[in-house]
Coordinates of C-alpha atoms and ligand atoms in Angstrom, one line a residue:
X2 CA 21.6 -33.8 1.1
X3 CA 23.9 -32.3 -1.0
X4 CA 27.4 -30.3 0.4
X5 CA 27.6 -27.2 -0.7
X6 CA 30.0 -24.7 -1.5
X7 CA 30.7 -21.0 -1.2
X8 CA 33.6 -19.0 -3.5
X9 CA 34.3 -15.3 -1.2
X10 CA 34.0 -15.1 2.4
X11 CA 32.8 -11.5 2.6
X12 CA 29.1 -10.0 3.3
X13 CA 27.4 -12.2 0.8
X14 CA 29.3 -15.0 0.6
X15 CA 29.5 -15.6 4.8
X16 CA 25.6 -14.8 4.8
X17 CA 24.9 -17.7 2.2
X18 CA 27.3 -19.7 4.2
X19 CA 25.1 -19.3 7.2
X20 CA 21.7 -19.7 5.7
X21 CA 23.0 -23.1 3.6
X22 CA 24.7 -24.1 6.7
X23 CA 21.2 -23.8 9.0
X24 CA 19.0 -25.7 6.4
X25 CA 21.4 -28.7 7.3
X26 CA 23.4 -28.3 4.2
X27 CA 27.6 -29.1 5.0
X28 CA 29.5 -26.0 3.8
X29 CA 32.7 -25.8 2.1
X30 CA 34.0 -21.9 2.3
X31 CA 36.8 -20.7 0.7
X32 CA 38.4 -17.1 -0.2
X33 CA 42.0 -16.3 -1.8
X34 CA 42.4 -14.1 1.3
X35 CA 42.8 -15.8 4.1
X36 CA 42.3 -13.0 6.2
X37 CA 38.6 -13.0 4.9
X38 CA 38.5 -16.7 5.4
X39 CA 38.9 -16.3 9.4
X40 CA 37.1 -12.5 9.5
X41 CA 34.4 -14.3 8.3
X42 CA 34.4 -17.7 11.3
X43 CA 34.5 -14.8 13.9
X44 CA 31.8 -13.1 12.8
X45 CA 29.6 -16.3 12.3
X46 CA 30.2 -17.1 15.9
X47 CA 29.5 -13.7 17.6
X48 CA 26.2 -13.7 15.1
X49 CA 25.5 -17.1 16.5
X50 CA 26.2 -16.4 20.4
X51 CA 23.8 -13.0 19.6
X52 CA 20.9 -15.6 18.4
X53 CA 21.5 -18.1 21.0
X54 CA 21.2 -14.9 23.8
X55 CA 17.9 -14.4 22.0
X56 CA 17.0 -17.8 22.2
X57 CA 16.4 -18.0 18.3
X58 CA 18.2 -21.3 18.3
X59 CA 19.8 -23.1 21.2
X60 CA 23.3 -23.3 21.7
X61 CA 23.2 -27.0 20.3
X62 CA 22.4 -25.8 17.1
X63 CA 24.6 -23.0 16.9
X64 CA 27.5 -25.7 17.4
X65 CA 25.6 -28.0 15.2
X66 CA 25.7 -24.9 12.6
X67 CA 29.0 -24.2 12.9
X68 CA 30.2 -27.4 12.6
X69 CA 28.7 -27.9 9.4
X70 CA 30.6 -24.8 7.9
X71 CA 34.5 -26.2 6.7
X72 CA 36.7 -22.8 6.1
X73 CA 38.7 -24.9 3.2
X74 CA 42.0 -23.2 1.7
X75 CA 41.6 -24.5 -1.9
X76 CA 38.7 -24.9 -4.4
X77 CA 40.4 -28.5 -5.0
X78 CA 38.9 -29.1 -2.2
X79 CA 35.2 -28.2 -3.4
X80 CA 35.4 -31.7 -5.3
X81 CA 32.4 -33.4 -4.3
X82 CA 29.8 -30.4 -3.7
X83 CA 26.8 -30.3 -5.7
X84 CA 26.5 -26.8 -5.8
X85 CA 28.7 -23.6 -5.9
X86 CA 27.9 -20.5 -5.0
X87 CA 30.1 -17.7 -6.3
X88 CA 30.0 -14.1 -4.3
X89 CA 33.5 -12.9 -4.9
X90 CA 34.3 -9.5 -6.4
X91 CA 32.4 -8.3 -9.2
X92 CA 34.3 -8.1 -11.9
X93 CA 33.1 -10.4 -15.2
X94 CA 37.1 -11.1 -15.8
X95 CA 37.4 -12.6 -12.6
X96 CA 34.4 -14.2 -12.5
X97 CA 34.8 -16.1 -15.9
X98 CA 38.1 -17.2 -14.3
X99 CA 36.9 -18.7 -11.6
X100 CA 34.0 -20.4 -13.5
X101 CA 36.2 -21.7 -15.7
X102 CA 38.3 -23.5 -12.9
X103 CA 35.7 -24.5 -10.9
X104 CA 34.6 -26.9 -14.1
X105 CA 37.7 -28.5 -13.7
X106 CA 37.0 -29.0 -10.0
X107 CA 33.6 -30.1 -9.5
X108 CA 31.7 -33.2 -11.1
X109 CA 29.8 -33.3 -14.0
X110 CA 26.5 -32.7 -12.7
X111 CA 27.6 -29.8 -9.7
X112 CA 25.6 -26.6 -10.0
X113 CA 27.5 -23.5 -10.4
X114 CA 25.5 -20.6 -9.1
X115 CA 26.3 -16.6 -9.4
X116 CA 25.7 -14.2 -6.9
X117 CA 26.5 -11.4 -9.0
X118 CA 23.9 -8.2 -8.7
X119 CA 25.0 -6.1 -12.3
X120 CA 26.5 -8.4 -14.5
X121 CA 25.0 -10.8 -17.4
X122 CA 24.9 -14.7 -16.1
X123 CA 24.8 -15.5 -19.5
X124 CA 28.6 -14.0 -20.1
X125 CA 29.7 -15.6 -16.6
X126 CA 28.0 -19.1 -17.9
X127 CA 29.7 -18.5 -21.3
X128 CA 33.0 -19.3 -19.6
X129 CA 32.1 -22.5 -19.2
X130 CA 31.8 -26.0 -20.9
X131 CA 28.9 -27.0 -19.6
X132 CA 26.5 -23.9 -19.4
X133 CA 23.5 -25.2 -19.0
X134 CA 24.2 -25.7 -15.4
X135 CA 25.1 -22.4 -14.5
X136 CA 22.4 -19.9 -13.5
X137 CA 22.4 -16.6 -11.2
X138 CA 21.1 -16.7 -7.5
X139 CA 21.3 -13.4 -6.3
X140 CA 20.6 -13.1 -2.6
X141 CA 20.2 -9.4 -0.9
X142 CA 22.3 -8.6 2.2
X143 CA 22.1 -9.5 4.6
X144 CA 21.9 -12.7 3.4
X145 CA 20.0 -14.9 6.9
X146 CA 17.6 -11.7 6.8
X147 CA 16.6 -11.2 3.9
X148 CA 14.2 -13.6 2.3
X149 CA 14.0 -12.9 -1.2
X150 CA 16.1 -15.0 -4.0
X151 CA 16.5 -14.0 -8.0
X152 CA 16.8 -17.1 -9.4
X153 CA 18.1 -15.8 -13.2
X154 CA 18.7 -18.9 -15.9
X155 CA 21.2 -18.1 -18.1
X156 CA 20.7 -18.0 -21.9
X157 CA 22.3 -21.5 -21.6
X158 CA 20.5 -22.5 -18.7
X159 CA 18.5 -26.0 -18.9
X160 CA 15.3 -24.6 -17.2
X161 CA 15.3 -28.1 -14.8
X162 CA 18.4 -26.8 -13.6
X163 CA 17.1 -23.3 -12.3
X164 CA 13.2 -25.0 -11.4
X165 CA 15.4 -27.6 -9.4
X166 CA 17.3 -24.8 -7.6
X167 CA 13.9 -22.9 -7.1
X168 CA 12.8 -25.7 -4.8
X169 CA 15.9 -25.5 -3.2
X170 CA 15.9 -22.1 -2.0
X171 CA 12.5 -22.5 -0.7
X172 CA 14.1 -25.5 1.2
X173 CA 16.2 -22.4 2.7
X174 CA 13.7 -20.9 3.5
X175 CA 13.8 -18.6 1.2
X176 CA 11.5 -16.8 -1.6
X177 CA 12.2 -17.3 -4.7
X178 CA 11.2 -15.5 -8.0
X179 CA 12.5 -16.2 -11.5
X180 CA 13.9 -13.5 -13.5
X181 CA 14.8 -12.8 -16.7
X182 CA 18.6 -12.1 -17.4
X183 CA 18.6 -8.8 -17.7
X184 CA 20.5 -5.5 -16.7
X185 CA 19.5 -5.1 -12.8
X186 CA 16.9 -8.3 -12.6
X187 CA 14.0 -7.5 -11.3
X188 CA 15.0 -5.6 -8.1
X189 CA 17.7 -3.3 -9.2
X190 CA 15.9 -2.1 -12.3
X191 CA 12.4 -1.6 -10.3
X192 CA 13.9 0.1 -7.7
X193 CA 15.8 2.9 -9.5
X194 CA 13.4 5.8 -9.6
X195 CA 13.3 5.6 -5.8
X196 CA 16.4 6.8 -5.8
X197 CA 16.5 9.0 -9.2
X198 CA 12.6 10.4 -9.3
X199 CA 13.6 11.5 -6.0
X200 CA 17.1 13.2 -6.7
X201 CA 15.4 15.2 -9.3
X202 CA 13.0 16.0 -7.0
X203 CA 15.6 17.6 -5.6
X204 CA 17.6 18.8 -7.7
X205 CA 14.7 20.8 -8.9
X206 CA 14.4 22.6 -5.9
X207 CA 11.0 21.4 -5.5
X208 CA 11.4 20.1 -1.7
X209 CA 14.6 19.5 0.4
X210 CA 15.8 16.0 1.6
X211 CA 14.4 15.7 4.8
X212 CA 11.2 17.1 3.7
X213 CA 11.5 14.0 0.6
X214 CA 12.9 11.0 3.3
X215 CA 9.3 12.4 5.3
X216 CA 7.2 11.8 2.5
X217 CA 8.3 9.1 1.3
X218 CA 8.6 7.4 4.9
X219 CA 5.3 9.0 6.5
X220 CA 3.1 9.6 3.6
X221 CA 4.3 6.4 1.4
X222 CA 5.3 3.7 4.2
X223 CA 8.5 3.3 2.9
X224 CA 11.3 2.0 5.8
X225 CA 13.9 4.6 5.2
X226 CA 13.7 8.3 3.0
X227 CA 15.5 8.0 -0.1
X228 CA 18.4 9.9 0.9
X229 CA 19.0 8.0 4.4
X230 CA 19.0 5.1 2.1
X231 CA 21.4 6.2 -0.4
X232 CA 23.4 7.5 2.8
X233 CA 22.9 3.8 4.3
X234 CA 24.2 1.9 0.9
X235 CA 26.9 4.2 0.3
X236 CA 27.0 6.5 -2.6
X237 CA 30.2 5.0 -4.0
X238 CA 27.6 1.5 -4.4
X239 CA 24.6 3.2 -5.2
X240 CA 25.8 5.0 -8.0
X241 CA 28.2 2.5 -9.4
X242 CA 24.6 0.1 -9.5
X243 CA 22.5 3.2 -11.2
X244 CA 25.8 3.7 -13.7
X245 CA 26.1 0.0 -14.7
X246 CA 22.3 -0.3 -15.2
X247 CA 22.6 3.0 -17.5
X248 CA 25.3 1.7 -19.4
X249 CA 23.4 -2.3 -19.5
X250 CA 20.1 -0.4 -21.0
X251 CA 22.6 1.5 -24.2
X252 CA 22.2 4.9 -21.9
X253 CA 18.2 5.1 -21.6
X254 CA 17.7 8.0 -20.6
X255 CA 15.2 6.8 -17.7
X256 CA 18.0 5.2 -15.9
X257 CA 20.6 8.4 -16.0
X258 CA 22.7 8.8 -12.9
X259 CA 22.6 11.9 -10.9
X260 CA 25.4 14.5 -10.8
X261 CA 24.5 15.5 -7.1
X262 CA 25.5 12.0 -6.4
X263 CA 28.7 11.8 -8.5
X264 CA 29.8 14.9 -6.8
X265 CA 29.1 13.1 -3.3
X266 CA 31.5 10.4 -4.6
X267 CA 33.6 13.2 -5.7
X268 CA 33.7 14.6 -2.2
X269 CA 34.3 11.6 -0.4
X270 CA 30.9 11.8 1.1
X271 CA 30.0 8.5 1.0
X272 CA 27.2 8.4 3.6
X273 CA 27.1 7.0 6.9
X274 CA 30.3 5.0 6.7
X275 CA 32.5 7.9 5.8
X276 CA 30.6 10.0 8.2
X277 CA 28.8 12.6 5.7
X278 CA 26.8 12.2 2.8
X279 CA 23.0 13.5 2.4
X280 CA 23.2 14.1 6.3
X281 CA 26.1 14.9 8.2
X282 CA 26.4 11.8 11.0
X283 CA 29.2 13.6 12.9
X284 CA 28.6 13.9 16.4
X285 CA 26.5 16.3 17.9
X286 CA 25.6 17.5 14.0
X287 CA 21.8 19.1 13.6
X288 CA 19.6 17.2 11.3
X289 CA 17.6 19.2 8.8
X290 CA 13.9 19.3 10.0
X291 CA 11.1 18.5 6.6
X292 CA 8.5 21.0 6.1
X293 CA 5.5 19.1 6.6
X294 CA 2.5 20.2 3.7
X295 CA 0.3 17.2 3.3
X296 CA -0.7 18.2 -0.1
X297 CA 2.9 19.1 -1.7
X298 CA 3.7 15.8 -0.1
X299 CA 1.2 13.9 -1.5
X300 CA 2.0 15.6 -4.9
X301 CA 6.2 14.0 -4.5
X302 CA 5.0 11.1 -3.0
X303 CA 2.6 10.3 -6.5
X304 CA 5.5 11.6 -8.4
X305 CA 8.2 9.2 -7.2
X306 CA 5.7 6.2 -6.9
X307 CA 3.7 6.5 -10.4
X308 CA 7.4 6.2 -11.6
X309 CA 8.0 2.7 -9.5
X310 CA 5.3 1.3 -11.1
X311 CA 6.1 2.5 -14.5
X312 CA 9.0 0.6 -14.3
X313 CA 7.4 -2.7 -12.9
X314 CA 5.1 -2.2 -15.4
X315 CA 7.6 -2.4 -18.0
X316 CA 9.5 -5.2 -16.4
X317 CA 6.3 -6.5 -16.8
X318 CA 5.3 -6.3 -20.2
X319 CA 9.0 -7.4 -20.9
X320 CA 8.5 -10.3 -19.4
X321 CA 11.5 -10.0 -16.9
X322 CA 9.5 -11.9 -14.5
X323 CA 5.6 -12.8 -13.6
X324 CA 3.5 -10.0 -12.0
X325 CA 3.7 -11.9 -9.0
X326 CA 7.6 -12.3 -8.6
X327 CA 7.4 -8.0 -9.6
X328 CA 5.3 -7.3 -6.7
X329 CA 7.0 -10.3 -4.3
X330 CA 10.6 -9.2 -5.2
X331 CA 10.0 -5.3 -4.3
X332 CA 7.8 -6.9 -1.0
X333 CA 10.9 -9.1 0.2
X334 CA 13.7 -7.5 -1.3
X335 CA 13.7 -4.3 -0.6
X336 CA 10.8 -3.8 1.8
X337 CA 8.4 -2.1 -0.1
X338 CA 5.2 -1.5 2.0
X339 CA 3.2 -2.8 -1.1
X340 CA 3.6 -4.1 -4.6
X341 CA 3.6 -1.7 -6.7
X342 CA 1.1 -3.4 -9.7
X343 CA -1.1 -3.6 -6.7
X344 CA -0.4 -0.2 -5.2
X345 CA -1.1 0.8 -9.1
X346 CA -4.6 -1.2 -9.0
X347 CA -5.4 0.9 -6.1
X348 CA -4.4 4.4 -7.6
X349 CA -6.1 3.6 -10.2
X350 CA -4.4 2.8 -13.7
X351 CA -6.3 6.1 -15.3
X352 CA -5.1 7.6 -12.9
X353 CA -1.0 6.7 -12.7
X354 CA -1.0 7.6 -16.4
X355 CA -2.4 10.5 -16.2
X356 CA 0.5 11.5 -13.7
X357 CA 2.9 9.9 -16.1
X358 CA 1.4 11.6 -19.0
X359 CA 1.4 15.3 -17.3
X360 CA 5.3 14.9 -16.6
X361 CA 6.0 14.1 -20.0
X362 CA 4.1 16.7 -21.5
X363 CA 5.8 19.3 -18.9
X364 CA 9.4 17.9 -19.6
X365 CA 9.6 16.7 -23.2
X366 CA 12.1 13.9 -21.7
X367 CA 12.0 10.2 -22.3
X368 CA 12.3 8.9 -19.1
X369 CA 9.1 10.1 -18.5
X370 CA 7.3 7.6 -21.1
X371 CA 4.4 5.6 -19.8
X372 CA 4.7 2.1 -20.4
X373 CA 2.7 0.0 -23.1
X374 CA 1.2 -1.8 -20.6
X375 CA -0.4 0.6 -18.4
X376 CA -1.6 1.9 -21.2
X377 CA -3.2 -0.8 -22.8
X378 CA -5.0 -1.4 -19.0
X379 CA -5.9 2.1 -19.2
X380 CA -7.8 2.0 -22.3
X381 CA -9.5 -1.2 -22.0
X382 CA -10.8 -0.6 -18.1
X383 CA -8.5 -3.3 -17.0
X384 CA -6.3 -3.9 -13.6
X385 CA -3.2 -5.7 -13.1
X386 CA -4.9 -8.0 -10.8
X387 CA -8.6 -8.6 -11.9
X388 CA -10.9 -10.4 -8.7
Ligands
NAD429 N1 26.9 -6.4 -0.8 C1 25.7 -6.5 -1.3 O1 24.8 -5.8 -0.9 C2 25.4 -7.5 -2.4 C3 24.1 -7.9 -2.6 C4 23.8 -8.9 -3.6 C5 24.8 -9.3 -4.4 N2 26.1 -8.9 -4.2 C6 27.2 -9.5 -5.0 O2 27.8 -10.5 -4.3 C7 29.2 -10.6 -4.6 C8 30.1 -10.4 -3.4 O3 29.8 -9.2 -2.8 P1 30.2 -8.8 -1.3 O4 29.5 -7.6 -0.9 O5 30.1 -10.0 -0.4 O6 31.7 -8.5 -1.5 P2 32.9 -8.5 -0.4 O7 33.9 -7.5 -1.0 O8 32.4 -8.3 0.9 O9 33.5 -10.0 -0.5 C9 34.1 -10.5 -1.7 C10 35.1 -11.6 -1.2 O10 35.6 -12.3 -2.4 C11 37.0 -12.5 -2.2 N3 37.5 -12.7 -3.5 C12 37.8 -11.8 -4.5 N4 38.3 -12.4 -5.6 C13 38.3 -13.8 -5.4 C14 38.7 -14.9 -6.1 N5 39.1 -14.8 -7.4 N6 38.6 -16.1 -5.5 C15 38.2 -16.2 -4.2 N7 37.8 -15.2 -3.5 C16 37.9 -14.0 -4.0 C17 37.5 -11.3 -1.5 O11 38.7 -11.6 -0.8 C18 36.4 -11.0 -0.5 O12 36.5 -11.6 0.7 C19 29.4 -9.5 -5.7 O13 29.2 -10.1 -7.0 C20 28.3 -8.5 -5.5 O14 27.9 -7.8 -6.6 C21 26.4 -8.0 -3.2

């Protein structure tokens, strides 16, 4: 079994750590803050005593786990892994740099991975010599929790390389899906109208948050309202992700960032870690109650969905990934109660681009566009997933 090793000990980089680490993989760690380095041993062993208290694994194992895991201070000593994983700070600069000295660290055939969530694998892999055997795995956070894998070839990419590290992640236990390197991957770019569709929403006066985070939660089966999520992620991250997937797409206009939420970074209002965003998490603060009109709720709740699967749809006919790995990455990524090319099968094609057709012809504005694809179902009585 191949060691493996891990570039940035925070969230992402300590999670992969863990998960690598419980497939019986040994671990190399290593961060250029060494304060990081030892944040992220303690909080491996308090998440280890907490699963060994829940008698997930027994305490052999958590030692066994732990002892796989080497906190190293130099990538010289990375030497003889066969894979990197990279989940430092996202900055393409930075990254390229580090690419480009890992080359000179590793052997010849070592696999240099990317956990990066915004940025093209293809520029990272450009950095180095040998391309071909770099290639994206972006894991979601938390990383033990969290089953879904992008597994994004580069331009460069030899495609044994990333099929080889698709077999590997299942080996994680893990789900992988290929995707196509492009802005956002599959999960990032799908999952933008949840948060946009519903802003506008919004901002249109149409309903207020709470009565939005209810329909989308109650009526749609979503985990968490929009808003609560945004609140949860932090605006300062949501936004920067909605902005850098505007820029990625040359400004399409269905990807436009919200002012309401630039003005919440303005404000400082950052959600629940700075104590106020959407909702106001102070103590003792009053929570907004939703109006609750089954029929106007229905009528957001289509709205904000018919735009989801819009933008599957197009991931689809762009052939950013399979309609499987659309509906799978939305299912284990991001907890969607349904894929949404099946949740379209079940609305009915006709019927989602009728929706999508009536809010173009009431706002004149691009973002509203049906996609070719639906279309094309639409006309010729088809479904995403025939029986
Ligand atoms: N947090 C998420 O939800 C999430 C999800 C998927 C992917 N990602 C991606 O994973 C990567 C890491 O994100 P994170 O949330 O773990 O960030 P983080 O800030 O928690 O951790 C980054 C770590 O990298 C270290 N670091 C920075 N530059 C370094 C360098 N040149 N060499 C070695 N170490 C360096 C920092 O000291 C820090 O400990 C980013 O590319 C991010 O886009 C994040």
């Amino acid at each position: 079994m191949i060691s493996v090793g891990i570039v940035g000990s925070g969230a992402m980089g300590s999670g992969i750590a863990q998960v690598a680490a419980t497939a019986g993989h040994n671990v190399l760690i290593y961060d250029n803050n060494p304060d990081a380095l030892e944040r992220s041993r303690k909080r491996l062993a308090k998440i280890m005593d907490r699963l060994v208290v829940k008698e997930r694994i027994t305490k052999e194992e958590s030692t066994a786990i732990q002892g796989r895991i080497q906190y190293v201070d130099s990538l010289y000593k990375m030497a003889e892994v066969g894979l990197v994983v990279e989940a430092i700070v996202e900055k393409l600069e930075v990254k390229k740099a580090l690419f480009e000295q890992l080359e000179d660290v590793l052997s010849e055939n070592a696999i240099l991975a990317t956990n990066t969530s915004s940025l093209a694998v293809t520029a990272i892999a450009a950095a180095c010599q040998k391309p071909d055997r770099v290639l994206g795995l972006h894991f979601f956070n938390p990383a033990p929790l969290m089953a879904l894998v992008e597994v994004v070839p580069a331009v460069q990419t030899d495609i044994k390389v990333a099929e080889e590290c698709f077999e590997l992640m299942k080996k994680w236990g893990k789900v992988p899906v290929m995707a196509k390197d492009t802005p956002g991957f599959i999960v990032n770019r799908v999952a933008r109208p949840f948060y946009s569709e519903a802003l506008r929403v919004y901002e249109e006066g149409i309903a207020d948050l709470a009565t939005i985070d209810w329909v989308m939660t109650e009526l749609g089966g979503f985990r968490m309202g929009p808003f609560t999520l945004m609140d949860y992620i932090g605006h300062d991250v949501n936004y920067k992700v909605t902005e850098t997937v505007f820029a990625a797409f040359y400004f399409d206009p269905r990807y436009k960032p919200s002012f309401t939420q630039q003005r919440l970074v303005d404000a400082g209002y950052l959600g629940r870690k700075s104590g106020r965003g959407f909702y106001n998490y102070e103590e003792a603060s009053v929570q907004p109650e939703p109006t609750k009109d089954a029929a106007k709720g229905k009528a957001i709740l289509h709205r904000i969905l018919v735009m989801l699967i819009n933008e599957a749809a197009d991931a689809l006919y762009l052939n950013v990934a399979s309609l499987d790995a659309i509906d799978l990455a939305m299912t284990k990524g991001v907890n969607y109660p349904k894929g949404l090319l099946a949740w379209a099968d079940e609305l009915t094609i006709p019927y989602v681009v009728e929706q999508l057709d009536a809010l173009y012809h009431e706002y004149h504005e691009d973002r509203y566009r049906c996609s070719p694809v639906l279309r094309r179902l639409a006309r010729d009585g088809g479904k995403f997933y025939e029986v």
